[in-house]
Structure formats: C-alpha cells, structure tokens
Amino acid sequence: MTTDRIRMFVSILLGIAVGGLAASAADAPVVAPTVNQLVIHADQGKQTINRNIYGQFSEHLGHCIYGGLWVGEDSPIPNTRGIRNDIVAALRKIKVPVLRWPGGCFADEYHWMDGIGPYPSRPTMINTHWGGVTEDNHFGTHEFMDLCEQIGCEPYICGNVGSGTVREMQQWVEYITSDGASPMTDLRKKNGHEQPWKLTYFGVGNENWGCGGNMTPEYYADQFRRYATYVRNFGSNRVFKIACGPNGGNTNWTEVLMQKAGRQMAGLALHYYCGTGSRSRSATRFDEGDWFALLQKALRMDDLIARHSAIMDKYDPQKRVALIVDEWGTWHAVEPGTNPGFLYQQNTLRDALVAGETLNIFNQHCDRVRMANIAQMINVLQAMILTDKEKMLLTPTYHVFEMYTVHHDATLLPTELTCADYESGQNKIPALNVSASRDKAGKMHVSLCNLNPNAAAEVNCTLSGVQPKTISGRVLTAETMQAHNTFADPDVVKPAGFSACKLTGDGFTTTLPARSVVVLEVE
Ligand code: AHR
C-alpha cells in the first residue's frame, strides 16, 4: 500500500471529520483496533458531579499572576482594571467554577494587608519560594475578587497558618465578608468596596507538612482547630473550611486529621502531582516509555482517592467531609532558558490525556471528591493558557476542560468497562478509561480516553434503560504523542468533530483513535 493510501485508510478507520482536525492522524501506525466492552447504567445514577471538580489554582508564582492574568491598567494589552480580557474570555468558555489563590507555598508567607489600599503604599516582599523575585503586592484581595467576578467563578482563598497569626486570618475573612459595624468593614469600604463579598471556600493553610511550616499531623490538627475557630461566619456568609490534607499516599496524615479535627472541617485537601521521574522530564521531548510512565502515574490518583476515602469513611461514614484535590497535574522540567523557580512548562497531547483520565477518576469518585483544582491556570505547571507578552495560546489541557464542561453538575452514571491492556515492557495499564453522566436536560455524555498511542479502540457499549435517538461526538488527538501548541502554531492540538460512532439496537459502538480523548453526546 502506498503511504497516501495508508493515510486514507487510517482517516476512514478513525472517522475524524475532515477539515476539522488540525493535526490529522496521518502518521498513526496501522494496527488492528482492540475490541472493548462498556455498559452504562443509564437508568441509574444518584451522585452529582460537583462542577467544582473542574476548579483551577492560581498562585503568585512565575507568570501565573504577573504577566499572566494581571497586566495592570496601564498595559497596552487590552484589560479590565488590570486583568487581561482575552484570558478572561477564554476562561469563561471553560466555565471555571472556582479559583484557588494566593498559593500554594506562597499562601503561608502572604500577609493579606500588604495587598490592599493604594498601590504606592503597598509594601513589597521577596517571594522566597518562587524565584526570589520581588512581589509588589499590586494583585491583592480586591483584584482577586474582581478576577473571580470577571471569570464568573467562586473564590477559594487559602490563609496563612505557617507564618501568619490567628488574628490576621480572622480579620481577612471579616474584611471580605462582614457588613456589620466593624473595623475591617470600614477598612474595606475605605478601600473602595462598599458591599461585602461572598466567600465560601477558605483553606486553613497549605502543605503544612512541608512548605507551610513542616508540621507533624498532630501539631497541625491542633493548629487547624485553633485557626478554624476564628474563621467566622459574618451575616449570611457561610465559610466552608478546608484543612490541609495529605501529600500523595501519606495515609497517616489523613488518619490523624480525621481523628483529631474531622468534626471541625468541611473539606480535607489532597495534593498529588505526576512527573516523569528519572526518565526524560521534558514536557515535549519524550519517548513512548515516558508517555506510558506518566499516564500510569496519573492513574495512581484513583488508588489515592480510594485509600484516603476509606480512612475518611471510618470517621465520617455520611461523607460530610469533602476530599478536595486542590493541587494536581503534571510536573515536568521547565522550558529551557526559563527561570527554574517559575515552573513554566509546555503542554502536549500527553498532558491532555492526563487531564482526561484524571477528570474521569474524579467524576467516578464524586461521592467524596467535591472539588479539585488543577495546578495551575496560566503559565505554571499544567496550565490552561500560556502567554508571551500580548500573545496567548490554549493548551491541549484547556481543550479537555472545555470538552468536559458537559459533566458539570450532571448526574454520574454507573459504568462497567472491560478493556484491553496497554503494555510497556513488563508493565501494563488499562488502555481505556471512562466516565458518563446525564445532564439536567436529559442528555447523556460519555468521556473516553484511549491511552494507547498505537492502537485504536473499538468500544461496544450497552445502554441500560434508555432508547437513544442520536449520537454525536468530539475528539482531541494529534499526529504525535508530543504534539503541542506554540505561539507560531497555536492550533496543532484542538478538538474536532467525531463521526466514528453509531447507535446499535441496545446502545452504541465507536472506534476511538489511538492517543485520544473523545466525548460523546447521546440523546
Ligand atoms: O503548585 C506549585 C507548588 O506545589 C505549590 O505552591 C505547593 O503547594 C506545591 O508543592
């Protein structure tokens, strides 16, 4: 067969809408698709997928805030009160539900009063965690709340336990939410904001087992109880208090926190990043072994949630306390030539697969996982958006978040997937993962990831309890595992229409391209 004929065969096989896909599957190896079975219990479903699972995180780190979200009012880049208009427009499209700020490690060094009032009178500080740069505090509480209003999301503020006082934390919440006669209300009004803001989500410290004070779980549990006592509800505002949770698999932290402080918290925050360890750490230059290793590490999230949830179940069988994965994502080497303290990395199709599989895992655990915040929104780690002065691009990860908006606040549908393995040397992982939901209008959405970069996957799905009339879909894939968007070529990886799906007597059948994320809509 000539190369051209092979290409034509592959595009027919994969059913990708011609013209809609910037990077065709032209170079995909021609291997037989695996055959896989899926059952979706479309007539069942009790749990809601909290839209906050699709939350974001923005820290004073590198160019996330400064030079990313915030350019200042005097910038030639179009902005509204200093916040970039093009970024806000892009973030509105992915319906960001909640945004965590100001850190991260920065949170436990941040003194909020330095970030209010006229700019010239705001003191500077050294950002010791992230590059040792001078922070001018121009982006503070008012600017953050304005950002959330412009994006249309809820704020999630992380307070300072490591180096801040109880009084400081108490006054911050009072400043933001109090309308009564109080010194902090007066100060807020003096600084130009008459009405209190609504603030639901408040973190009592960040990574207090590490950069947030190097505490033991016993010591932090006591500190949490003490600080949280003074995080008050003013007026009708109700604060959802989130305790620092475990680092990855540290189940002892969860055990101690739940035992000593479970009754005082509304949420417990888990952090888990996946990197490529001793193999290539580059975001863009990697081989199939690195691809496999990263996707396998990302799948560990499922086991982590299960293990921490089992401990939480012991102390909280009613599942009142939410598990909040408020930092997750890929952590690669920084882009060559950039400040190592700024954590600026590129984002390929591989990162998109990590996002797709992780979000499927969160959806599947939505009974306990009720918020997650990918790290981080702009220019840092697994970002949605990268900027270079006035230019910006949407990453493959952004596109997954956009495709998965259909799951926000939808009802999770139980699924049973029997699929082929994806093998690498002695190791293997399930090649596919899935989650399915029914939205308020009754439409069903199925998000499927094919982690195998070489083989397409036929999926034969039985739907119980419904008689669907239509099926359609969208796909995110590309010619290579390393495909990514650049400022010169920003549309290499972007979603396309997907037609390799059709209804059958009792469900549907589809063929997922190798290395792809597919979202199907069934009505
Ligand atoms: O997201 C970058 C850093 O990773 C955060 O500041 C910290 O909480 C974590 O270790």
JSON list of C-alpha atoms in Angstrom, two decimals, residues 213-371:
[
{"chain": "A", "resi": 213, "resn": "GLY", "atom": "CA", "xyz": [5.55, 25.06, 58.43]},
{"chain": "A", "resi": 214, "resn": "ASN", "atom": "CA", "xyz": [6.94, 21.50, 58.39]},
{"chain": "A", "resi": 215, "resn": "MET", "atom": "CA", "xyz": [4.39, 20.41, 60.99]},
{"chain": "A", "resi": 216, "resn": "THR", "atom": "CA", "xyz": [3.54, 16.95, 62.24]},
{"chain": "A", "resi": 217, "resn": "PRO", "atom": "CA", "xyz": [-0.07, 15.88, 61.64]},
{"chain": "A", "resi": 218, "resn": "GLU", "atom": "CA", "xyz": [-0.75, 16.02, 65.39]},
{"chain": "A", "resi": 219, "resn": "TYR", "atom": "CA", "xyz": [0.58, 19.56, 65.67]},
{"chain": "A", "resi": 220, "resn": "TYR", "atom": "CA", "xyz": [-1.22, 20.75, 62.53]},
{"chain": "A", "resi": 221, "resn": "ALA", "atom": "CA", "xyz": [-4.51, 19.17, 63.64]},
{"chain": "A", "resi": 222, "resn": "ASP", "atom": "CA", "xyz": [-4.36, 21.31, 66.80]},
{"chain": "A", "resi": 223, "resn": "GLN", "atom": "CA", "xyz": [-3.38, 24.38, 64.81]},
{"chain": "A", "resi": 224, "resn": "PHE", "atom": "CA", "xyz": [-6.22, 23.77, 62.38]},
{"chain": "A", "resi": 225, "resn": "ARG", "atom": "CA", "xyz": [-8.73, 23.59, 65.23]},
{"chain": "A", "resi": 226, "resn": "ARG", "atom": "CA", "xyz": [-7.37, 26.81, 66.70]},
{"chain": "A", "resi": 227, "resn": "TYR", "atom": "CA", "xyz": [-7.23, 28.86, 63.48]},
{"chain": "A", "resi": 228, "resn": "ALA", "atom": "CA", "xyz": [-10.52, 27.50, 62.17]},
{"chain": "A", "resi": 229, "resn": "THR", "atom": "CA", "xyz": [-12.28, 28.58, 65.36]},
{"chain": "A", "resi": 230, "resn": "TYR", "atom": "CA", "xyz": [-11.74, 32.21, 64.39]},
{"chain": "A", "resi": 231, "resn": "VAL", "atom": "CA", "xyz": [-12.71, 31.86, 60.75]},
{"chain": "A", "resi": 232, "resn": "ARG", "atom": "CA", "xyz": [-16.16, 33.30, 61.43]},
{"chain": "A", "resi": 233, "resn": "ASN", "atom": "CA", "xyz": [-19.43, 33.45, 59.56]},
{"chain": "A", "resi": 234, "resn": "PHE", "atom": "CA", "xyz": [-20.44, 37.10, 59.13]},
{"chain": "A", "resi": 235, "resn": "GLY", "atom": "CA", "xyz": [-24.01, 37.99, 58.13]},
{"chain": "A", "resi": 236, "resn": "SER", "atom": "CA", "xyz": [-25.38, 35.34, 55.81]},
{"chain": "A", "resi": 237, "resn": "ASN", "atom": "CA", "xyz": [-21.94, 34.24, 54.61]},
{"chain": "A", "resi": 238, "resn": "ARG", "atom": "CA", "xyz": [-21.08, 30.63, 55.45]},
{"chain": "A", "resi": 239, "resn": "VAL", "atom": "CA", "xyz": [-17.46, 29.53, 55.26]},
{"chain": "A", "resi": 240, "resn": "PHE", "atom": "CA", "xyz": [-16.57, 26.03, 54.10]},
{"chain": "A", "resi": 241, "resn": "LYS", "atom": "CA", "xyz": [-13.33, 25.37, 56.00]},
{"chain": "A", "resi": 242, "resn": "ILE", "atom": "CA", "xyz": [-10.74, 23.25, 54.27]},
{"chain": "A", "resi": 243, "resn": "ALA", "atom": "CA", "xyz": [-7.92, 21.61, 56.20]},
{"chain": "A", "resi": 244, "resn": "CYS", "atom": "CA", "xyz": [-4.51, 20.83, 54.79]},
{"chain": "A", "resi": 245, "resn": "GLY", "atom": "CA", "xyz": [-4.60, 17.19, 53.80]},
{"chain": "A", "resi": 246, "resn": "PRO", "atom": "CA", "xyz": [-2.08, 14.55, 52.84]},
{"chain": "A", "resi": 247, "resn": "ASN", "atom": "CA", "xyz": [0.77, 14.60, 50.40]},
{"chain": "A", "resi": 248, "resn": "GLY", "atom": "CA", "xyz": [0.12, 11.76, 47.94]},
{"chain": "A", "resi": 249, "resn": "GLY", "atom": "CA", "xyz": [-0.03, 8.46, 49.80]},
{"chain": "A", "resi": 250, "resn": "ASN", "atom": "CA", "xyz": [0.53, 9.75, 53.36]},
{"chain": "A", "resi": 251, "resn": "THR", "atom": "CA", "xyz": [-2.45, 7.97, 54.90]},
{"chain": "A", "resi": 252, "resn": "ASN", "atom": "CA", "xyz": [-1.22, 8.66, 58.44]},
{"chain": "A", "resi": 253, "resn": "TRP", "atom": "CA", "xyz": [-1.84, 12.39, 57.87]},
{"chain": "A", "resi": 254, "resn": "THR", "atom": "CA", "xyz": [-5.43, 11.66, 56.86]},
{"chain": "A", "resi": 255, "resn": "GLU", "atom": "CA", "xyz": [-5.94, 9.32, 59.81]},
{"chain": "A", "resi": 256, "resn": "VAL", "atom": "CA", "xyz": [-4.68, 11.86, 62.37]},
{"chain": "A", "resi": 257, "resn": "LEU", "atom": "CA", "xyz": [-6.52, 14.80, 60.83]},
{"chain": "A", "resi": 258, "resn": "MET", "atom": "CA", "xyz": [-9.83, 12.95, 60.61]},
{"chain": "A", "resi": 259, "resn": "GLN", "atom": "CA", "xyz": [-9.47, 11.63, 64.14]},
{"chain": "A", "resi": 260, "resn": "LYS", "atom": "CA", "xyz": [-8.44, 14.89, 65.77]},
{"chain": "A", "resi": 261, "resn": "ALA", "atom": "CA", "xyz": [-10.13, 17.54, 63.65]},
{"chain": "A", "resi": 262, "resn": "GLY", "atom": "CA", "xyz": [-12.62, 15.80, 61.35]},
{"chain": "A", "resi": 263, "resn": "ARG", "atom": "CA", "xyz": [-15.57, 17.39, 63.11]},
{"chain": "A", "resi": 264, "resn": "GLN", "atom": "CA", "xyz": [-14.21, 20.93, 62.61]},
{"chain": "A", "resi": 265, "resn": "MET", "atom": "CA", "xyz": [-13.54, 20.70, 58.87]},
{"chain": "A", "resi": 266, "resn": "ALA", "atom": "CA", "xyz": [-15.79, 20.70, 55.81]},
{"chain": "A", "resi": 267, "resn": "GLY", "atom": "CA", "xyz": [-13.04, 19.57, 53.45]},
{"chain": "A", "resi": 268, "resn": "LEU", "atom": "CA", "xyz": [-9.65, 17.88, 53.52]},
{"chain": "A", "resi": 269, "resn": "ALA", "atom": "CA", "xyz": [-7.18, 18.80, 50.77]},
{"chain": "A", "resi": 270, "resn": "LEU", "atom": "CA", "xyz": [-5.12, 16.14, 48.99]},
{"chain": "A", "resi": 271, "resn": "HIS", "atom": "CA", "xyz": [-2.15, 17.08, 46.78]},
{"chain": "A", "resi": 272, "resn": "TYR", "atom": "CA", "xyz": [-0.77, 14.80, 44.10]},
{"chain": "A", "resi": 273, "resn": "TYR", "atom": "CA", "xyz": [1.40, 15.67, 41.11]},
{"chain": "A", "resi": 274, "resn": "CYS", "atom": "CA", "xyz": [2.71, 13.30, 38.49]},
{"chain": "A", "resi": 275, "resn": "GLY", "atom": "CA", "xyz": [6.08, 13.79, 36.86]},
{"chain": "A", "resi": 276, "resn": "THR", "atom": "CA", "xyz": [8.26, 11.56, 34.79]},
{"chain": "A", "resi": 277, "resn": "GLY", "atom": "CA", "xyz": [10.90, 10.99, 37.47]},
{"chain": "A", "resi": 278, "resn": "SER", "atom": "CA", "xyz": [14.24, 9.63, 36.40]},
{"chain": "A", "resi": 279, "resn": "ARG", "atom": "CA", "xyz": [13.29, 9.29, 32.75]},
{"chain": "A", "resi": 280, "resn": "SER", "atom": "CA", "xyz": [13.04, 12.32, 30.47]},
{"chain": "A", "resi": 281, "resn": "ARG", "atom": "CA", "xyz": [11.49, 15.14, 32.44]},
{"chain": "A", "resi": 282, "resn": "SER", "atom": "CA", "xyz": [10.95, 17.26, 29.37]},
{"chain": "A", "resi": 283, "resn": "ALA", "atom": "CA", "xyz": [7.38, 18.26, 28.65]},
{"chain": "A", "resi": 284, "resn": "THR", "atom": "CA", "xyz": [7.88, 17.88, 24.91]},
{"chain": "A", "resi": 285, "resn": "ARG", "atom": "CA", "xyz": [10.87, 15.63, 24.22]},
{"chain": "A", "resi": 286, "resn": "PHE", "atom": "CA", "xyz": [9.99, 12.15, 25.39]},
{"chain": "A", "resi": 287, "resn": "ASP", "atom": "CA", "xyz": [9.62, 8.63, 24.07]},
{"chain": "A", "resi": 288, "resn": "GLU", "atom": "CA", "xyz": [6.84, 6.08, 24.44]},
{"chain": "A", "resi": 289, "resn": "GLY", "atom": "CA", "xyz": [8.33, 4.81, 27.71]},
{"chain": "A", "resi": 290, "resn": "ASP", "atom": "CA", "xyz": [7.93, 8.30, 29.18]},
{"chain": "A", "resi": 291, "resn": "TRP", "atom": "CA", "xyz": [4.41, 8.54, 27.78]},
{"chain": "A", "resi": 292, "resn": "PHE", "atom": "CA", "xyz": [3.48, 5.26, 29.46]},
{"chain": "A", "resi": 293, "resn": "ALA", "atom": "CA", "xyz": [5.19, 6.18, 32.75]},
{"chain": "A", "resi": 294, "resn": "LEU", "atom": "CA", "xyz": [3.33, 9.48, 33.06]},
{"chain": "A", "resi": 295, "resn": "LEU", "atom": "CA", "xyz": [-0.09, 8.10, 32.22]},
{"chain": "A", "resi": 296, "resn": "GLN", "atom": "CA", "xyz": [0.49, 5.26, 34.67]},
{"chain": "A", "resi": 297, "resn": "LYS", "atom": "CA", "xyz": [1.44, 7.73, 37.41]},
{"chain": "A", "resi": 298, "resn": "ALA", "atom": "CA", "xyz": [-1.64, 9.79, 36.72]},
{"chain": "A", "resi": 299, "resn": "LEU", "atom": "CA", "xyz": [-3.82, 6.69, 37.16]},
{"chain": "A", "resi": 300, "resn": "ARG", "atom": "CA", "xyz": [-2.46, 6.43, 40.71]},
{"chain": "A", "resi": 301, "resn": "MET", "atom": "CA", "xyz": [-4.97, 9.16, 41.60]},
{"chain": "A", "resi": 302, "resn": "ASP", "atom": "CA", "xyz": [-7.70, 6.50, 41.61]},
{"chain": "A", "resi": 303, "resn": "ASP", "atom": "CA", "xyz": [-5.93, 4.44, 44.25]},
{"chain": "A", "resi": 304, "resn": "LEU", "atom": "CA", "xyz": [-5.02, 7.50, 46.34]},
{"chain": "A", "resi": 305, "resn": "ILE", "atom": "CA", "xyz": [-8.62, 8.67, 46.46]},
{"chain": "A", "resi": 306, "resn": "ALA", "atom": "CA", "xyz": [-9.81, 5.18, 47.33]},
{"chain": "A", "resi": 307, "resn": "ARG", "atom": "CA", "xyz": [-7.30, 4.85, 50.18]},
{"chain": "A", "resi": 308, "resn": "HIS", "atom": "CA", "xyz": [-7.89, 8.27, 51.70]},
{"chain": "A", "resi": 309, "resn": "SER", "atom": "CA", "xyz": [-11.65, 7.90, 51.26]},
{"chain": "A", "resi": 310, "resn": "ALA", "atom": "CA", "xyz": [-11.59, 4.57, 53.12]},
{"chain": "A", "resi": 311, "resn": "ILE", "atom": "CA", "xyz": [-9.98, 6.32, 56.12]},
{"chain": "A", "resi": 312, "resn": "MET", "atom": "CA", "xyz": [-12.41, 9.20, 55.90]},
{"chain": "A", "resi": 313, "resn": "ASP", "atom": "CA", "xyz": [-15.29, 6.68, 55.77]},
{"chain": "A", "resi": 314, "resn": "LYS", "atom": "CA", "xyz": [-14.22, 5.34, 59.17]},
{"chain": "A", "resi": 315, "resn": "TYR", "atom": "CA", "xyz": [-14.64, 8.73, 60.84]},
{"chain": "A", "resi": 316, "resn": "ASP", "atom": "CA", "xyz": [-17.25, 10.21, 58.53]},
{"chain": "A", "resi": 317, "resn": "PRO", "atom": "CA", "xyz": [-19.46, 7.44, 57.08]},
{"chain": "A", "resi": 318, "resn": "GLN", "atom": "CA", "xyz": [-22.03, 10.01, 55.98]},
{"chain": "A", "resi": 319, "resn": "LYS", "atom": "CA", "xyz": [-19.40, 11.59, 53.70]},
{"chain": "A", "resi": 320, "resn": "ARG", "atom": "CA", "xyz": [-19.99, 15.05, 55.14]},
{"chain": "A", "resi": 321, "resn": "VAL", "atom": "CA", "xyz": [-16.32, 16.00, 54.75]},
{"chain": "A", "resi": 322, "resn": "ALA", "atom": "CA", "xyz": [-15.29, 16.51, 51.13]},
{"chain": "A", "resi": 323, "resn": "LEU", "atom": "CA", "xyz": [-12.00, 15.30, 49.76]},
{"chain": "A", "resi": 324, "resn": "ILE", "atom": "CA", "xyz": [-10.66, 18.32, 47.87]},
{"chain": "A", "resi": 325, "resn": "VAL", "atom": "CA", "xyz": [-7.81, 17.63, 45.48]},
{"chain": "A", "resi": 326, "resn": "ASP", "atom": "CA", "xyz": [-6.72, 21.25, 45.45]},
{"chain": "A", "resi": 327, "resn": "GLU", "atom": "CA", "xyz": [-3.41, 20.67, 43.70]},
{"chain": "A", "resi": 328, "resn": "TRP", "atom": "CA", "xyz": [-2.94, 18.10, 40.94]},
{"chain": "A", "resi": 329, "resn": "GLY", "atom": "CA", "xyz": [-1.42, 17.86, 37.49]},
{"chain": "A", "resi": 330, "resn": "THR", "atom": "CA", "xyz": [1.79, 17.15, 35.61]},
{"chain": "A", "resi": 331, "resn": "TRP", "atom": "CA", "xyz": [5.15, 18.48, 36.75]},
{"chain": "A", "resi": 332, "resn": "HIS", "atom": "CA", "xyz": [7.85, 18.46, 34.06]},
{"chain": "A", "resi": 333, "resn": "ALA", "atom": "CA", "xyz": [11.20, 20.20, 33.69]},
{"chain": "A", "resi": 334, "resn": "VAL", "atom": "CA", "xyz": [10.86, 23.91, 32.98]},
{"chain": "A", "resi": 335, "resn": "GLU", "atom": "CA", "xyz": [11.22, 25.05, 29.39]},
{"chain": "A", "resi": 336, "resn": "PRO", "atom": "CA", "xyz": [14.91, 25.53, 28.52]},
{"chain": "A", "resi": 337, "resn": "GLY", "atom": "CA", "xyz": [16.12, 29.06, 29.22]},
{"chain": "A", "resi": 338, "resn": "THR", "atom": "CA", "xyz": [13.33, 29.94, 31.65]},
{"chain": "A", "resi": 339, "resn": "ASN", "atom": "CA", "xyz": [13.69, 30.67, 35.38]},
{"chain": "A", "resi": 340, "resn": "PRO", "atom": "CA", "xyz": [13.66, 27.28, 37.20]},
{"chain": "A", "resi": 341, "resn": "GLY", "atom": "CA", "xyz": [11.68, 28.93, 40.01]},
{"chain": "A", "resi": 342, "resn": "PHE", "atom": "CA", "xyz": [8.85, 29.86, 37.66]},
{"chain": "A", "resi": 343, "resn": "LEU", "atom": "CA", "xyz": [7.75, 26.30, 36.77]},
{"chain": "A", "resi": 344, "resn": "TYR", "atom": "CA", "xyz": [6.92, 27.25, 33.19]},
{"chain": "A", "resi": 345, "resn": "GLN", "atom": "CA", "xyz": [6.33, 24.12, 31.10]},
{"chain": "A", "resi": 346, "resn": "GLN", "atom": "CA", "xyz": [4.87, 23.24, 27.72]},
{"chain": "A", "resi": 347, "resn": "ASN", "atom": "CA", "xyz": [1.79, 21.07, 27.43]},
{"chain": "A", "resi": 348, "resn": "THR", "atom": "CA", "xyz": [1.35, 18.25, 24.91]},
{"chain": "A", "resi": 349, "resn": "LEU", "atom": "CA", "xyz": [-1.27, 15.72, 23.94]},
{"chain": "A", "resi": 350, "resn": "ARG", "atom": "CA", "xyz": [0.22, 13.59, 26.75]},
{"chain": "A", "resi": 351, "resn": "ASP", "atom": "CA", "xyz": [-0.86, 16.23, 29.30]},
{"chain": "A", "resi": 352, "resn": "ALA", "atom": "CA", "xyz": [-4.31, 16.28, 27.73]},
{"chain": "A", "resi": 353, "resn": "LEU", "atom": "CA", "xyz": [-4.58, 12.52, 28.31]},
{"chain": "A", "resi": 354, "resn": "VAL", "atom": "CA", "xyz": [-3.51, 13.02, 31.94]},
{"chain": "A", "resi": 355, "resn": "ALA", "atom": "CA", "xyz": [-6.25, 15.63, 32.31]},
{"chain": "A", "resi": 356, "resn": "GLY", "atom": "CA", "xyz": [-8.85, 13.40, 30.64]},
{"chain": "A", "resi": 357, "resn": "GLU", "atom": "CA", "xyz": [-8.09, 10.32, 32.72]},
{"chain": "A", "resi": 358, "resn": "THR", "atom": "CA", "xyz": [-7.81, 12.28, 35.99]},
{"chain": "A", "resi": 359, "resn": "LEU", "atom": "CA", "xyz": [-11.10, 14.09, 35.46]},
{"chain": "A", "resi": 360, "resn": "ASN", "atom": "CA", "xyz": [-12.74, 10.74, 34.70]},
{"chain": "A", "resi": 361, "resn": "ILE", "atom": "CA", "xyz": [-11.35, 9.45, 38.01]},
{"chain": "A", "resi": 362, "resn": "PHE", "atom": "CA", "xyz": [-12.69, 12.47, 39.89]},
{"chain": "A", "resi": 363, "resn": "ASN", "atom": "CA", "xyz": [-16.10, 12.05, 38.27]},
{"chain": "A", "resi": 364, "resn": "GLN", "atom": "CA", "xyz": [-16.15, 8.40, 39.30]},
{"chain": "A", "resi": 365, "resn": "HIS", "atom": "CA", "xyz": [-15.38, 9.41, 42.91]},
{"chain": "A", "resi": 366, "resn": "CYS", "atom": "CA", "xyz": [-17.78, 12.33, 43.07]},
{"chain": "A", "resi": 367, "resn": "ASP", "atom": "CA", "xyz": [-19.43, 11.00, 46.21]},
{"chain": "A", "resi": 368, "resn": "ARG", "atom": "CA", "xyz": [-16.31, 12.08, 48.15]},
{"chain": "A", "resi": 369, "resn": "VAL", "atom": "CA", "xyz": [-14.36, 14.32, 45.76]},
{"chain": "A", "resi": 370, "resn": "ARG", "atom": "CA", "xyz": [-16.32, 17.53, 45.56]},
{"chain": "A", "resi": 371, "resn": "MET", "atom": "CA", "xyz": [-13.65, 19.96, 44.43]}
]
